[in-house]
Amino acid sequence: MIVAVDLSPLWISLQTAAVTIVIVFFLGVLSAWRVERLRSENVKIFIDGLFTLPMVLPPTVAGFFLLVFFGNNRLIGKFFLEYFGIQIAFSWIATVLAAAVIAFPLMYRSARGALAQVDKGILEAARSLGMTEWRVFWRIHLPNALPGIIAGGLLAFAHGLGEFGATAMLAGNIAGKTRTLPLAVYSAVAAGDWNSAAIYVLVIVVICLVVVIGLNVYQYRVKKQQES
């Protein structure tokens, strides 16, 4: 028996995850670098906790805060709607925003851990040669931390792909518009369509498995290169 399945959740999820990882990759790496360079440990601890908070909050709570700021009748959402004609809540933009907020902490923590492991002696040697902080970051710090950062990026991509709670709160569950794969699974089960739900689940599992295997292969090759 052939089951007709709506493929729009797959494309919406892939597009959302692709845009999300571009956003959180750069924001996560730059934020991690800036936090690492803070002199005050108290400030560093506070900002680190603030950036990590979405990782430990229930996704629906994060979605609630997003609605408070980006709802169509709220401060930021109303501003974009009135002055730019851009509706954030209950649009595809909302799926990206929700996924980015949830995936950012994972990218940030991975980037910060990778940057912290770089030998500080190499960085100080570069500074002693007159290199600016920006050049030290781009030419030495980032390349040496890149394996760990890329690993974090792959995990953040998978995390953004599977985001459910915050997306449901901010973007809703609109078929063909904001219904991602996790939301499609929920909708199919709620409608009693277990065959479609099983197909969506299988697609999610395959994509995430490919990401994890890709991550393991990448880390294995990096390890081999370092040993040689």
GROMACS .gro file of C-alpha atoms in nm:
model
  228
    1MET     CA    1   0.000   0.000   0.000
    2ILE     CA    2   0.147   0.335  -0.107
    3VAL     CA    3   0.104   0.616   0.146
    4ALA     CA    4   0.080   0.968   0.001
    5VAL     CA    5   0.291   1.188   0.226
    6ASP     CA    6   0.317   1.566   0.218
    7LEU     CA    7   0.688   1.641   0.164
    8SER     CA    8   0.661   2.012   0.245
    9PRO     CA    9   0.765   1.955   0.613
   10LEU     CA   10   1.092   1.803   0.488
   11TRP     CA   11   1.176   2.102   0.268
   12ILE     CA   12   1.069   2.350   0.535
   13SER     CA   13   1.285   2.171   0.793
   14LEU     CA   14   1.591   2.152   0.567
   15GLN     CA   15   1.561   2.518   0.467
   16THR     CA   16   1.511   2.621   0.828
   17ALA     CA   17   1.805   2.414   0.952
   18ALA     CA   18   2.033   2.541   0.671
   19VAL     CA   19   1.961   2.909   0.739
   20THR     CA   20   1.974   2.850   1.115
   21ILE     CA   21   2.319   2.692   1.111
   22VAL     CA   22   2.461   2.981   0.907
   23ILE     CA   23   2.326   3.227   1.164
   24VAL     CA   24   2.422   3.041   1.480
   25PHE     CA   25   2.762   2.935   1.344
   26PHE     CA   26   2.888   3.290   1.307
   27LEU     CA   27   2.703   3.427   1.609
   28GLY     CA   28   2.813   3.135   1.826
   29VAL     CA   29   3.180   3.155   1.729
   30LEU     CA   30   3.202   3.534   1.761
   31SER     CA   31   3.013   3.531   2.091
   32ALA     CA   32   3.239   3.258   2.228
   33TRP     CA   33   3.548   3.454   2.123
   34ARG     CA   34   3.423   3.773   2.287
   35VAL     CA   35   3.331   3.596   2.610
   36GLU     CA   36   3.670   3.423   2.621
   37ARG     CA   37   3.841   3.763   2.600
   38LEU     CA   38   3.645   3.920   2.887
   39ARG     CA   39   3.867   4.014   3.178
   40SER     CA   40   3.604   4.008   3.453
   41GLU     CA   41   3.525   3.652   3.561
   42ASN     CA   42   3.196   3.765   3.715
   43VAL     CA   43   3.080   3.924   3.390
   44LYS     CA   44   3.202   3.619   3.197
   45ILE     CA   45   3.004   3.383   3.423
   46PHE     CA   46   2.688   3.591   3.390
   47ILE     CA   47   2.701   3.627   3.010
   48ASP     CA   48   2.793   3.260   2.970
   49GLY     CA   49   2.489   3.166   3.177
   50LEU     CA   50   2.268   3.400   2.974
   51PHE     CA   51   2.386   3.252   2.643
   52THR     CA   52   2.345   2.896   2.772
   53LEU     CA   53   1.999   2.952   2.926
   54PRO     CA   54   1.793   2.845   2.620
   55MET     CA   55   1.964   2.505   2.636
   56VAL     CA   56   1.825   2.428   2.982
   57LEU     CA   57   1.489   2.603   2.955
   58PRO     CA   58   1.190   2.402   2.831
   59PRO     CA   59   1.150   2.492   2.459
   60THR     CA   60   0.794   2.611   2.522
   61VAL     CA   61   0.926   2.862   2.777
   62ALA     CA   62   1.178   2.989   2.522
   63GLY     CA   63   0.892   3.008   2.272
   64PHE     CA   64   0.687   3.211   2.520
   65PHE     CA   65   0.965   3.468   2.554
   66LEU     CA   66   0.997   3.483   2.175
   67LEU     CA   67   0.624   3.550   2.148
   68VAL     CA   68   0.654   3.827   2.407
   69PHE     CA   69   0.908   4.007   2.190
   70PHE     CA   70   0.818   3.902   1.836
   71GLY     CA   71   0.440   3.855   1.849
   72ASN     CA   72   0.248   4.058   1.591
   73ASN     CA   73   0.115   4.289   1.863
   74ARG     CA   74   0.437   4.301   2.063
   75LEU     CA   75   0.719   4.554   2.054
   76ILE     CA   76   0.963   4.408   1.800
   77GLY     CA   77   0.708   4.209   1.600
   78LYS     CA   78   0.477   4.511   1.568
   79PHE     CA   79   0.769   4.734   1.463
   80PHE     CA   80   0.872   4.501   1.178
   81LEU     CA   81   0.512   4.455   1.069
   82GLU     CA   82   0.425   4.825   1.062
   83TYR     CA   83   0.748   4.971   0.922
   84PHE     CA   84   0.877   4.692   0.697
   85GLY     CA   85   0.565   4.485   0.629
   86ILE     CA   86   0.743   4.178   0.767
   87GLN     CA   87   0.539   3.941   0.982
   88ILE     CA   88   0.762   3.743   1.212
   89ALA     CA   89   0.522   3.538   1.424
   90PHE     CA   90   0.346   3.251   1.246
   91SER     CA   91   0.571   3.277   0.941
   92TRP     CA   92   0.869   3.085   0.804
   93ILE     CA   93   1.094   3.351   0.958
   94ALA     CA   94   0.961   3.241   1.296
   95THR     CA   95   1.074   2.882   1.236
   96VAL     CA   96   1.428   3.007   1.174
   97LEU     CA   97   1.419   3.238   1.475
   98ALA     CA   98   1.294   2.965   1.708
   99ALA     CA   99   1.545   2.709   1.580
  100ALA     CA  100   1.830   2.962   1.605
  101VAL     CA  101   1.752   3.049   1.967
  102ILE     CA  102   1.741   2.682   2.066
  103ALA     CA  103   2.049   2.578   1.863
  104PHE     CA  104   2.264   2.880   1.953
  105PRO     CA  105   2.369   2.761   2.302
  106LEU     CA  106   2.500   2.431   2.165
  107MET     CA  107   2.702   2.612   1.900
  108TYR     CA  108   2.826   2.868   2.150
  109ARG     CA  109   2.931   2.610   2.409
  110SER     CA  110   3.108   2.398   2.148
  111ALA     CA  111   3.290   2.700   2.006
  112ARG     CA  112   3.393   2.828   2.345
  113GLY     CA  113   3.525   2.487   2.449
  114ALA     CA  114   3.723   2.458   2.125
  115LEU     CA  115   3.866   2.809   2.153
  116ALA     CA  116   3.962   2.756   2.518
  117GLN     CA  117   4.166   2.445   2.427
  118VAL     CA  118   4.397   2.633   2.190
  119ASP     CA  119   4.746   2.675   2.335
  120LYS     CA  120   4.762   3.024   2.487
  121GLY     CA  121   5.137   3.034   2.421
  122ILE     CA  122   5.078   3.036   2.045
  123LEU     CA  123   4.836   3.326   2.079
  124GLU     CA  124   5.076   3.525   2.298
  125ALA     CA  125   5.358   3.462   2.052
  126ALA     CA  126   5.145   3.601   1.769
  127ARG     CA  127   5.059   3.911   1.975
  128SER     CA  128   5.427   3.964   2.056
  129LEU     CA  129   5.493   3.980   1.681
  130GLY     CA  130   5.256   4.275   1.652
  131MET     CA  131   4.946   4.098   1.522
  132THR     CA  132   4.614   4.261   1.612
  133GLU     CA  133   4.357   4.068   1.814
  134TRP     CA  134   4.141   4.030   1.503
  135ARG     CA  135   4.427   3.885   1.300
  136VAL     CA  136   4.525   3.655   1.587
  137PHE     CA  137   4.168   3.527   1.591
  138TRP     CA  138   4.135   3.472   1.215
  139ARG     CA  139   4.487   3.347   1.141
  140ILE     CA  140   4.567   3.140   1.452
  141HIS     CA  141   4.291   3.103   1.710
  142LEU     CA  142   4.007   3.004   1.474
  143PRO     CA  143   4.205   2.761   1.252
  144ASN     CA  144   4.336   2.572   1.556
  145ALA     CA  145   3.988   2.550   1.710
  146LEU     CA  146   3.809   2.470   1.382
  147PRO     CA  147   3.768   2.091   1.431
  148GLY     CA  148   3.578   2.141   1.755
  149ILE     CA  149   3.378   2.428   1.610
  150ILE     CA  150   3.272   2.225   1.304
  151ALA     CA  151   3.169   1.937   1.531
  152GLY     CA  152   2.953   2.178   1.729
  153GLY     CA  153   2.807   2.313   1.406
  154LEU     CA  154   2.697   1.968   1.293
  155LEU     CA  155   2.528   1.902   1.626
  156ALA     CA  156   2.363   2.245   1.619
  157PHE     CA  157   2.231   2.169   1.269
  158ALA     CA  158   2.070   1.846   1.389
  159HIS     CA  159   1.938   2.021   1.700
  160GLY     CA  160   1.780   2.295   1.490
  161LEU     CA  161   1.629   2.037   1.257
  162GLY     CA  162   1.452   1.866   1.546
  163GLU     CA  163   1.329   2.176   1.727
  164PHE     CA  164   0.962   2.149   1.826
  165GLY     CA  165   0.843   2.345   2.130
  166ALA     CA  166   0.963   2.697   2.053
  167THR     CA  167   0.866   2.657   1.686
  168ALA     CA  168   0.513   2.553   1.779
  169MET     CA  169   0.481   2.855   2.009
  170LEU     CA  170   0.618   3.122   1.774
  171ALA     CA  171   0.558   2.984   1.424
  172GLY     CA  172   0.252   2.772   1.482
  173ASN     CA  173   0.173   2.456   1.288
  174ILE     CA  174   0.065   2.588   0.949
  175ALA     CA  175   0.071   2.324   0.673
  176GLY     CA  176   0.302   2.415   0.386
  177LYS     CA  177   0.431   2.722   0.570
  178THR     CA  178   0.564   2.657   0.919
  179ARG     CA  179   0.501   2.283   0.968
  180THR     CA  180   0.844   2.129   1.015
  181LEU     CA  181   0.913   1.756   1.044
  182PRO     CA  182   0.868   1.738   1.424
  183LEU     CA  183   0.539   1.928   1.393
  184ALA     CA  184   0.434   1.700   1.106
  185VAL     CA  185   0.491   1.398   1.330
  186TYR     CA  186   0.276   1.553   1.602
  187SER     CA  187   0.000   1.648   1.355
  188ALA     CA  188  -0.004   1.303   1.194
  189VAL     CA  189  -0.028   1.124   1.528
  190ALA     CA  190  -0.299   1.363   1.647
  191ALA     CA  191  -0.496   1.288   1.329
  192GLY     CA  192  -0.448   0.912   1.374
  193ASP     CA  193  -0.233   0.886   1.059
  194TRP     CA  194   0.034   0.658   1.200
  195ASN     CA  195   0.173   0.563   0.859
  196SER     CA  196   0.260   0.922   0.772
  197ALA     CA  197   0.395   0.980   1.123
  198ALA     CA  198   0.622   0.676   1.088
  199ILE     CA  199   0.756   0.803   0.755
  200TYR     CA  200   0.831   1.147   0.901
  201VAL     CA  201   1.002   0.985   1.199
  202LEU     CA  202   1.210   0.767   0.967
  203VAL     CA  203   1.319   1.073   0.768
  204ILE     CA  204   1.425   1.256   1.085
  205VAL     CA  205   1.614   0.953   1.215
  206VAL     CA  206   1.797   0.905   0.883
  207ILE     CA  207   1.900   1.271   0.860
  208CYS     CA  208   2.019   1.284   1.221
  209LEU     CA  209   2.202   0.951   1.182
  210VAL     CA  210   2.381   1.083   0.874
  211VAL     CA  211   2.485   1.394   1.066
  212VAL     CA  212   2.616   1.191   1.362
  213ILE     CA  213   2.803   0.947   1.137
  214GLY     CA  214   2.945   1.241   0.943
  215LEU     CA  215   3.059   1.395   1.272
  216ASN     CA  216   3.228   1.070   1.380
  217VAL     CA  217   3.404   1.033   1.043
  218TYR     CA  218   3.521   1.393   1.056
  219GLN     CA  219   3.657   1.357   1.411
  220TYR     CA  220   3.830   1.030   1.319
  221ARG     CA  221   4.005   1.194   1.021
  222VAL     CA  222   4.110   1.493   1.232
  223LYS     CA  223   4.253   1.259   1.493
  224LYS     CA  224   4.445   1.066   1.227
  225GLN     CA  225   4.586   1.388   1.084
  226GLN     CA  226   4.699   1.504   1.428
  227GLU     CA  227   4.866   1.169   1.500
  228SER     CA  228   5.052   1.176   1.169
   0.00000   0.00000   0.00000
